[in-house]
Amino acid sequence: MMRTARRIILKAGHVLCGSELKIRTNMAVVVEDGTIKDITPFDKITEQTEFQLLDYSDLFLMPGLIDAHNHLSLDFSLPNYLERMADPLPALVLRAVNNMQADLLAGVTTSRCLGDKGFLDVECRNAIASGTIKGPRLVIAGKGIRSSAGHGFVGYPFDGPAMIRTAVRENIRQNADIIKFYITGTLPSSRGVDCFLSREEVSTIVDEAKRTGRRTAAHCIGGIGFDWCIDAGVDVIEHGYFLTEKQIDTLAQSSAKLVLTPSFFMSAKRIESMPEHLVEPHFRAAGMAKSSMQAIVRSGIPFALGTDGVHGQGAMAAEMSCLVELGASPSTALSAATSHGAAVCDLEKVTGSIDVGKAADLIGVKTNPFVDMETLTDIRCVIFNGEVMKE
Ligand SMILES: [Zn+2]
């Protein structure tokens, strides 16, 4: 049941406050018109009859999750999920709406969508913002840009600076929030990491995007493509599966941000739906991807976290568990899925933590997530912009 309340008090047993996620007990989170107005011990609250009281005394309230790399109509649970990206557009739209609603109920209150078909993400974002349909806050990229040589089934092919410039402008005209491009594949070839765009094409993308204040995001696993992205001033590196120690250092010293999507190489579930021809190369590359991601975790550089097209209950929890398996502390994993996600979305003033002045994007779990990450597979309540989406 969905319910609107303009003024609510969330009575919480525990609240993970601020971007440092400091646990405070027996608290009240006061919400007005979707914004957090106060966070105070519950016993300091005097009678406030005009507020609706929601009792979450038995829960830990934490910030809503941010899936920092997603695609609305890509669904890894479907057999041959890549070919399914060629389904008719109406089918993709229906899938997208289902996926994003499942994500919202799974605690994802902001989703950064890195390319979809036919600008369906633009329509979804606008429909959510206007209240026509329910879904997380969407930050979207419109049509992902790739070369005709690759990579992938989600983006659209464009060759040469002139066509690339037109592609970026088409996205700007659709009011995309991010300009996304694919510079490498996801798996190394027998020759190493292929780079599918020229240096000139990369700087064309950055030039066009920056002039209208948009961030650029590169699907980039490593190789020379990574170096060119950093040189060109790309804002966000996506995946980074095969970065060398030297490239991790370069990243640490640059202003570029990083989004990790670890479960692709770490979850056995991913192999079940993987097209036959990818299984062997995936298996061959997994060890190297894991050690590179371990080096990233060890380096202490901040990163956000994304599912890359896994939806619903437990999807973000699985990514967080992978991080812990790679050596990250629960605290690092929780920050990656909340405040660092907000920073990558350019929304750190809006969401990503439970702070006065931010949107009331909160989720409730049964036990302390620092101690028991498994609790994140069972999201008990979801509040998005002060509206209860799941009780
Ligand atoms: Zn992706």
CSV table of C-alpha atoms and ligand atoms in Angstrom, one decimal:
chain,number,residue,atom,x,y,z
A,1,MET,CA,0.0,0.0,0.0
A,2,MET,CA,1.3,3.4,-0.9
A,3,ARG,CA,0.5,6.4,1.3
A,4,THR,CA,1.3,10.0,1.4
A,5,ALA,CA,2.0,12.1,4.4
A,6,ARG,CA,3.3,15.6,4.3
A,7,ARG,CA,4.4,15.7,7.9
A,8,ILE,CA,5.6,12.6,9.6
A,9,ILE,CA,7.7,11.5,12.5
A,10,LEU,CA,9.7,8.3,12.0
A,11,LYS,CA,10.2,6.7,15.4
A,12,ALA,CA,13.3,4.5,15.1
A,13,GLY,CA,15.0,2.1,17.4
A,14,HIS,CA,18.3,2.9,15.6
A,15,VAL,CA,19.3,5.4,12.9
A,16,LEU,CA,22.5,5.4,10.9
A,17,CYS,CA,23.1,9.2,10.9
A,18,GLY,CA,25.2,11.3,8.5
A,19,SER,CA,27.5,10.1,5.8
A,20,GLU,CA,29.7,8.4,8.5
A,21,LEU,CA,26.6,6.3,9.3
A,22,LYS,CA,26.9,6.8,13.0
A,23,ILE,CA,24.3,4.7,14.9
A,24,ARG,CA,22.1,6.5,17.3
A,25,THR,CA,19.3,4.8,19.3
A,26,ASN,CA,15.7,5.7,20.1
A,27,MET,CA,15.5,8.6,17.7
A,28,ALA,CA,12.9,10.6,15.8
A,29,VAL,CA,13.4,11.6,12.2
A,30,VAL,CA,11.1,14.5,11.5
A,31,VAL,CA,10.0,14.8,7.9
A,32,GLU,CA,8.1,17.7,6.2
A,33,ASP,CA,7.2,17.8,2.6
A,34,GLY,CA,9.7,15.0,1.8
A,35,THR,CA,12.6,16.7,3.5
A,36,ILE,CA,14.3,15.7,6.8
A,37,LYS,CA,13.7,18.6,9.2
A,38,ASP,CA,15.2,17.2,12.4
A,39,ILE,CA,16.9,14.2,13.8
A,40,THR,CA,16.5,14.1,17.6
A,41,PRO,CA,16.1,11.7,20.5
A,42,PHE,CA,12.5,10.6,20.5
A,43,ASP,CA,11.9,11.5,24.1
A,44,LYS,CA,12.7,15.2,23.2
A,45,ILE,CA,9.7,15.3,20.9
A,46,THR,CA,6.8,17.1,22.5
A,47,GLU,CA,3.2,16.3,21.5
A,48,GLN,CA,2.9,17.1,17.8
A,49,THR,CA,-0.6,16.2,16.8
A,50,GLU,CA,-0.3,17.5,13.2
A,51,PHE,CA,2.4,14.9,12.5
A,52,GLN,CA,1.7,11.4,11.5
A,53,LEU,CA,3.7,9.0,13.7
A,54,LEU,CA,5.3,5.9,12.0
A,55,ASP,CA,6.7,3.4,14.5
A,56,TYR,CA,9.9,1.7,13.4
A,57,SER,CA,11.1,1.0,17.0
A,58,ASP,CA,12.2,-2.5,16.0
A,59,LEU,CA,14.2,-1.4,12.9
A,60,PHE,CA,17.6,0.1,12.0
A,61,LEU,CA,16.8,3.1,9.6
A,62,MET,CA,19.6,3.8,7.1
A,63,PRO,CA,19.8,5.9,4.0
A,64,GLY,CA,18.1,4.6,0.8
A,65,LEU,CA,20.5,2.6,-1.4
A,66,ILE,CA,22.0,4.1,-4.5
A,67,ASP,CA,22.5,1.7,-7.4
A,68,ALA,CA,25.2,3.8,-9.1
A,69,HIS,CA,25.3,1.7,-12.3
A,70,ASN,CA,22.2,0.2,-13.7
A,71,HIS,CA,20.2,-0.2,-16.9
A,72,LEU,CA,16.4,-0.3,-16.5
A,73,SER,CA,15.6,-2.8,-19.3
A,74,LEU,CA,18.7,-4.9,-19.0
A,75,ASP,CA,17.9,-7.9,-16.7
A,76,PHE,CA,20.6,-10.4,-15.9
A,77,SER,CA,18.0,-12.9,-14.6
A,78,LEU,CA,16.7,-13.5,-18.2
A,79,PRO,CA,18.3,-16.3,-20.2
A,80,ASN,CA,20.3,-14.7,-23.0
A,81,TYR,CA,19.9,-11.3,-21.4
A,82,LEU,CA,22.0,-9.6,-24.0
A,83,GLU,CA,19.9,-10.6,-27.0
A,84,ARG,CA,16.8,-9.6,-25.1
A,85,MET,CA,18.0,-6.0,-25.4
A,86,ALA,CA,16.8,-6.3,-29.0
A,87,ASP,CA,13.2,-7.0,-27.9
A,88,PRO,CA,10.5,-4.6,-29.2
A,89,LEU,CA,10.6,-1.2,-27.5
A,90,PRO,CA,7.2,-1.6,-25.8
A,91,ALA,CA,8.4,-4.9,-24.2
A,92,LEU,CA,11.6,-3.1,-23.0
A,93,VAL,CA,9.5,-0.3,-21.5
A,94,LEU,CA,7.3,-2.7,-19.5
A,95,ARG,CA,10.4,-4.6,-18.3
A,96,ALA,CA,12.0,-1.3,-17.3
A,97,VAL,CA,9.0,-0.2,-15.3
A,98,ASN,CA,8.8,-3.6,-13.5
A,99,ASN,CA,12.5,-3.6,-12.8
A,100,MET,CA,12.6,-0.1,-11.3
A,101,GLN,CA,9.6,-0.8,-9.1
A,102,ALA,CA,11.2,-4.0,-7.9
A,103,ASP,CA,14.4,-2.0,-7.2
A,104,LEU,CA,12.5,0.7,-5.2
A,105,LEU,CA,10.8,-2.0,-3.0
A,106,ALA,CA,14.3,-3.5,-2.5
A,107,GLY,CA,15.5,-0.2,-1.0
A,108,VAL,CA,17.0,1.5,-4.0
A,109,THR,CA,15.8,5.1,-3.8
A,110,THR,CA,18.2,6.5,-6.4
A,111,SER,CA,19.2,4.6,-9.6
A,112,ARG,CA,21.9,5.9,-11.9
A,113,CYS,CA,21.0,4.5,-15.3
A,114,LEU,CA,23.9,4.2,-17.8
A,115,GLY,CA,22.1,3.8,-21.1
A,116,ASP,CA,18.9,2.2,-22.3
A,117,LYS,CA,17.0,1.8,-25.6
A,118,GLY,CA,15.0,4.4,-27.4
A,119,PHE,CA,15.3,7.0,-24.6
A,120,LEU,CA,12.9,5.0,-22.4
A,121,ASP,CA,15.0,6.1,-19.4
A,122,VAL,CA,14.2,9.7,-20.2
A,123,GLU,CA,10.4,8.9,-20.1
A,124,CYS,CA,10.7,6.8,-16.9
A,125,ARG,CA,12.7,9.6,-15.1
A,126,ASN,CA,10.2,12.2,-16.1
A,127,ALA,CA,7.2,10.1,-15.2
A,128,ILE,CA,8.6,9.4,-11.7
A,129,ALA,CA,9.5,13.0,-11.2
A,130,SER,CA,6.0,14.1,-12.1
A,131,GLY,CA,4.4,11.4,-9.9
A,132,THR,CA,2.8,9.5,-12.8
A,133,ILE,CA,4.5,6.2,-11.9
A,134,LYS,CA,6.4,4.9,-8.9
A,135,GLY,CA,10.1,4.3,-9.1
A,136,PRO,CA,13.5,5.5,-7.6
A,137,ARG,CA,14.9,8.9,-8.4
A,138,LEU,CA,16.6,8.3,-11.8
A,139,VAL,CA,19.8,9.8,-13.1
A,140,ILE,CA,19.9,8.8,-16.7
A,141,ALA,CA,22.2,8.7,-19.8
A,142,GLY,CA,19.8,8.2,-22.7
A,143,LYS,CA,21.6,6.4,-25.5
A,144,GLY,CA,25.0,5.0,-24.6
A,145,ILE,CA,27.6,5.8,-27.3
A,146,ARG,CA,29.8,3.1,-28.7
A,147,SER,CA,31.8,2.6,-31.9
A,148,SER,CA,30.6,0.3,-34.6
A,149,ALA,CA,33.4,-2.1,-33.5
A,150,GLY,CA,32.0,-2.5,-30.0
A,151,HIS,CA,31.2,-2.9,-27.2
A,152,GLY,CA,27.9,-4.3,-26.2
A,153,PHE,CA,24.2,-4.7,-26.8
A,154,VAL,CA,22.9,-1.7,-24.9
A,155,GLY,CA,24.7,1.3,-26.6
A,156,TYR,CA,24.3,2.6,-30.1
A,157,PRO,CA,27.1,2.8,-32.7
A,158,PHE,CA,28.6,6.1,-33.8
A,159,ASP,CA,31.9,6.6,-35.7
A,160,GLY,CA,34.1,9.6,-36.0
A,161,PRO,CA,34.1,12.9,-34.2
A,162,ALA,CA,31.2,14.3,-36.3
A,163,MET,CA,28.8,11.5,-35.6
A,164,ILE,CA,29.9,11.3,-32.0
A,165,ARG,CA,29.2,15.0,-31.5
A,166,THR,CA,25.7,14.5,-33.0
A,167,ALA,CA,25.1,11.6,-30.7
A,168,VAL,CA,26.1,13.6,-27.6
A,169,ARG,CA,23.9,16.5,-28.8
A,170,GLU,CA,20.9,14.1,-29.3
A,171,ASN,CA,21.3,13.1,-25.6
A,172,ILE,CA,21.6,16.7,-24.5
A,173,ARG,CA,18.4,17.5,-26.4
A,174,GLN,CA,16.6,14.7,-24.5
A,175,ASN,CA,18.0,16.2,-21.3
A,176,ALA,CA,20.1,13.3,-20.4
A,177,ASP,CA,21.9,13.8,-17.0
A,178,ILE,CA,25.0,11.9,-18.0
A,179,ILE,CA,26.8,11.3,-21.3
A,180,LYS,CA,27.8,7.6,-21.3
A,181,PHE,CA,30.2,5.9,-23.7
A,182,TYR,CA,31.8,2.5,-24.1
A,183,ILE,CA,35.5,2.7,-24.7
A,184,THR,CA,36.4,-1.0,-23.9
A,185,GLY,CA,34.7,-4.3,-23.8
A,186,THR,CA,33.9,-6.1,-20.5
A,187,LEU,CA,36.3,-9.0,-21.1
A,188,PRO,CA,39.8,-8.8,-22.3
A,189,SER,CA,40.4,-10.3,-25.7
A,190,SER,CA,43.4,-12.6,-26.5
A,191,ARG,CA,45.2,-9.4,-27.5
A,192,GLY,CA,44.6,-7.6,-24.2
A,193,VAL,CA,42.0,-4.9,-23.5
A,194,ASP,CA,40.7,-3.6,-26.8
A,195,CYS,CA,40.1,0.2,-27.1
A,196,PHE,CA,37.2,0.9,-29.4
A,197,LEU,CA,37.2,4.7,-29.6
A,198,SER,CA,40.0,7.0,-30.8
A,199,ARG,CA,41.5,9.7,-28.6
A,200,GLU,CA,39.9,12.3,-30.6
A,201,GLU,CA,36.4,10.7,-30.2
A,202,VAL,CA,36.9,10.6,-26.4
A,203,SER,CA,37.8,14.3,-26.2
A,204,THR,CA,34.9,15.2,-28.5
A,205,ILE,CA,32.5,13.5,-26.0
A,206,VAL,CA,34.0,15.3,-23.1
A,207,ASP,CA,34.1,18.6,-24.9
A,208,GLU,CA,30.4,18.4,-25.9
A,209,ALA,CA,29.2,17.2,-22.5
A,210,LYS,CA,31.2,19.7,-20.4
A,211,ARG,CA,29.9,22.7,-22.3
A,212,THR,CA,26.4,22.0,-21.0
A,213,GLY,CA,27.6,21.0,-17.5
A,214,ARG,CA,27.0,17.3,-17.9
A,215,ARG,CA,29.2,14.6,-16.5
A,216,THR,CA,30.8,11.9,-18.7
A,217,ALA,CA,30.9,8.2,-17.8
A,218,ALA,CA,33.1,5.6,-19.5
A,219,HIS,CA,32.5,1.9,-19.6
A,220,CYS,CA,36.1,1.2,-19.1
A,221,ILE,CA,37.8,-2.0,-17.8
A,222,GLY,CA,41.4,-0.7,-18.3
A,223,GLY,CA,44.1,-0.7,-21.0
A,224,ILE,CA,45.0,2.4,-23.0
A,225,GLY,CA,41.3,3.4,-23.0
A,226,PHE,CA,41.6,4.1,-19.3
A,227,ASP,CA,44.6,6.4,-19.8
A,228,TRP,CA,42.9,8.3,-22.6
A,229,CYS,CA,39.8,8.8,-20.4
A,230,ILE,CA,41.8,10.2,-17.5
A,231,ASP,CA,43.8,12.5,-19.9
A,232,ALA,CA,40.5,13.7,-21.5
A,233,GLY,CA,39.0,14.5,-18.1
A,234,VAL,CA,36.3,11.9,-18.0
A,235,ASP,CA,34.3,12.2,-14.8
A,236,VAL,CA,33.5,8.6,-13.9
A,237,ILE,CA,35.1,5.3,-14.8
A,238,GLU,CA,32.6,2.4,-14.8
A,239,HIS,CA,33.7,-1.1,-13.8
A,240,GLY,CA,37.5,-0.8,-13.8
A,241,TYR,CA,37.9,-4.6,-13.7
A,242,PHE,CA,41.4,-4.7,-15.0
A,243,LEU,CA,43.1,-1.6,-13.8
A,244,THR,CA,46.9,-2.0,-13.0
A,245,GLU,CA,48.4,-0.8,-9.7
A,246,LYS,CA,49.8,2.2,-11.7
A,247,GLN,CA,46.3,3.0,-13.1
A,248,ILE,CA,44.8,2.8,-9.6
A,249,ASP,CA,47.4,5.4,-8.5
A,250,THR,CA,46.6,7.6,-11.4
A,251,LEU,CA,42.9,7.3,-10.5
A,252,ALA,CA,43.6,8.2,-6.9
A,253,GLN,CA,45.4,11.4,-8.0
A,254,SER,CA,42.8,12.4,-10.6
A,255,SER,CA,39.4,14.0,-10.0
A,256,ALA,CA,37.7,11.0,-11.7
A,257,LYS,CA,35.3,8.9,-9.7
A,258,LEU,CA,34.9,5.1,-9.9
A,259,VAL,CA,31.9,2.8,-9.8
A,260,LEU,CA,32.5,-0.9,-9.1
A,261,THR,CA,30.1,-3.6,-10.2
A,262,PRO,CA,31.8,-6.6,-8.6
A,263,SER,CA,29.2,-9.4,-8.8
A,264,PHE,CA,29.6,-9.8,-12.5
A,265,PHE,CA,32.9,-11.6,-11.8
A,266,MET,CA,32.1,-12.9,-8.3
A,267,SER,CA,28.7,-14.3,-8.3
A,268,ALA,CA,28.0,-17.8,-9.5
A,269,LYS,CA,24.5,-16.7,-10.3
A,270,ARG,CA,25.7,-14.5,-13.2
A,271,ILE,CA,27.1,-17.6,-15.0
A,272,GLU,CA,23.6,-19.3,-15.1
A,273,SER,CA,22.2,-16.7,-17.5
A,274,MET,CA,25.4,-15.9,-19.4
A,275,PRO,CA,25.4,-16.6,-23.2
A,276,GLU,CA,27.4,-19.8,-23.9
A,277,HIS,CA,30.3,-18.1,-25.7
A,278,LEU,CA,31.1,-15.8,-22.8
A,279,VAL,CA,31.3,-18.4,-20.1
A,280,GLU,CA,34.9,-19.6,-20.9
A,281,PRO,CA,36.4,-16.1,-21.4
A,282,HIS,CA,34.6,-14.9,-18.3
A,283,PHE,CA,36.0,-17.8,-16.3
A,284,ARG,CA,39.5,-17.1,-17.6
A,285,ALA,CA,39.4,-13.4,-16.7
A,286,ALA,CA,37.7,-13.7,-13.3
A,287,GLY,CA,40.8,-14.2,-11.2
A,288,MET,CA,42.5,-11.2,-12.7
A,289,ALA,CA,39.4,-9.0,-12.2
A,290,LYS,CA,39.2,-10.1,-8.5
A,291,SER,CA,42.8,-9.2,-7.8
A,292,SER,CA,42.5,-5.9,-9.5
A,293,MET,CA,39.3,-5.1,-7.5
A,294,GLN,CA,41.1,-6.2,-4.3
A,295,ALA,CA,43.9,-3.7,-5.1
A,296,ILE,CA,41.3,-1.0,-5.5
A,297,VAL,CA,39.8,-1.8,-2.1
A,298,ARG,CA,43.3,-1.9,-0.5
A,299,SER,CA,44.2,1.4,-2.0
A,300,GLY,CA,41.5,3.1,0.0
A,301,ILE,CA,40.2,5.2,-2.9
A,302,PRO,CA,36.5,5.9,-2.7
A,303,PHE,CA,34.1,4.2,-5.1
A,304,ALA,CA,30.4,3.8,-5.6
A,305,LEU,CA,28.6,0.5,-6.3
A,306,GLY,CA,26.2,-0.7,-9.0
A,307,THR,CA,24.5,-3.9,-10.1
A,308,ASP,CA,24.7,-3.3,-13.8
A,309,GLY,CA,21.3,-4.7,-14.5
A,310,VAL,CA,20.4,-7.0,-11.6
A,311,HIS,CA,17.1,-6.0,-10.1
A,312,GLY,CA,15.0,-6.5,-7.0
A,313,GLN,CA,15.4,-7.7,-3.5
A,314,GLY,CA,19.0,-8.6,-2.6
A,315,ALA,CA,20.7,-7.2,-5.7
A,316,MET,CA,22.6,-4.4,-4.0
A,317,ALA,CA,23.2,-6.5,-0.9
A,318,ALA,CA,25.0,-9.1,-3.2
A,319,GLU,CA,27.3,-6.3,-4.5
A,320,MET,CA,28.0,-5.2,-1.0
A,321,SER,CA,28.8,-8.8,0.1
A,322,CYS,CA,31.2,-9.1,-2.9
A,323,LEU,CA,33.0,-5.9,-1.7
A,324,VAL,CA,33.4,-7.5,1.8
A,325,GLU,CA,34.7,-10.6,0.1
A,326,LEU,CA,37.3,-8.4,-1.7
A,327,GLY,CA,38.5,-7.1,1.7
A,328,ALA,CA,36.3,-4.0,2.2
A,329,SER,CA,35.0,-3.3,5.6
A,330,PRO,CA,31.2,-3.3,6.1
A,331,SER,CA,31.5,0.4,6.6
A,332,THR,CA,33.2,0.9,3.2
A,333,ALA,CA,30.5,-1.3,1.5
A,334,LEU,CA,27.7,0.7,3.1
A,335,SER,CA,29.3,4.0,2.1
A,336,ALA,CA,29.8,2.8,-1.4
A,337,ALA,CA,26.1,2.0,-1.6
A,338,THR,CA,24.9,5.3,-0.1
A,339,SER,CA,27.0,8.5,0.2
A,340,HIS,CA,29.6,7.6,-2.5
A,341,GLY,CA,26.8,6.7,-4.8
A,342,ALA,CA,25.2,10.2,-4.2
A,343,ALA,CA,28.6,11.8,-5.0
A,344,VAL,CA,28.9,10.0,-8.3
A,345,CYS,CA,25.3,11.1,-9.2
A,346,ASP,CA,26.2,14.7,-8.3
A,347,LEU,CA,23.4,14.5,-5.6
A,348,GLU,CA,25.4,14.7,-2.4
A,349,LYS,CA,23.3,17.7,-1.3
A,350,VAL,CA,20.1,15.8,-2.0
A,351,THR,CA,20.4,12.3,-0.8
A,352,GLY,CA,22.9,9.5,0.2
A,353,SER,CA,22.7,10.1,4.0
A,354,ILE,CA,20.3,10.8,6.8
A,355,ASP,CA,21.0,14.5,7.4
A,356,VAL,CA,18.8,17.5,8.0
A,357,GLY,CA,18.0,19.2,4.8
A,358,LYS,CA,18.2,16.1,2.6
A,359,ALA,CA,15.4,14.2,1.0
A,360,ALA,CA,13.8,11.7,3.3
A,361,ASP,CA,15.1,8.6,1.5
A,362,LEU,CA,15.3,5.9,4.2
A,363,ILE,CA,15.1,2.2,4.4
A,364,GLY,CA,14.6,-0.1,7.4
A,365,VAL,CA,16.4,-3.4,8.2
A,366,LYS,CA,15.9,-5.8,11.1
A,367,THR,CA,19.4,-5.9,12.5
A,368,ASN,CA,22.6,-3.9,12.5
A,369,PRO,CA,24.0,-3.9,8.9
A,370,PHE,CA,27.6,-3.3,10.2
A,371,VAL,CA,27.4,-6.7,12.0
A,372,ASP,CA,25.0,-8.6,9.7
A,373,MET,CA,25.1,-7.6,6.0
A,374,GLU,CA,22.6,-10.4,5.3
A,375,THR,CA,19.9,-8.2,6.8
A,376,LEU,CA,20.1,-6.0,3.6
A,377,THR,CA,18.6,-8.9,1.6
A,378,ASP,CA,15.4,-8.2,3.6
A,379,ILE,CA,14.4,-4.6,3.4
A,380,ARG,CA,11.4,-4.0,5.8
A,381,CYS,CA,10.4,-0.5,4.9
A,382,VAL,CA,11.2,2.0,2.1
A,383,ILE,CA,10.6,5.7,2.4
A,384,PHE,CA,11.3,7.8,-0.7
A,385,ASN,CA,11.1,11.6,-0.6
A,386,GLY,CA,9.1,11.2,2.6
A,387,GLU,CA,6.6,8.9,1.0
A,388,VAL,CA,6.1,5.4,2.4
A,389,MET,CA,6.6,3.0,-0.5
A,390,LYS,CA,6.8,-0.2,1.6
A,391,GLU,CA,5.8,-0.9,5.1
B,1,ZN,ZN,26.5,-1.2,-17.7
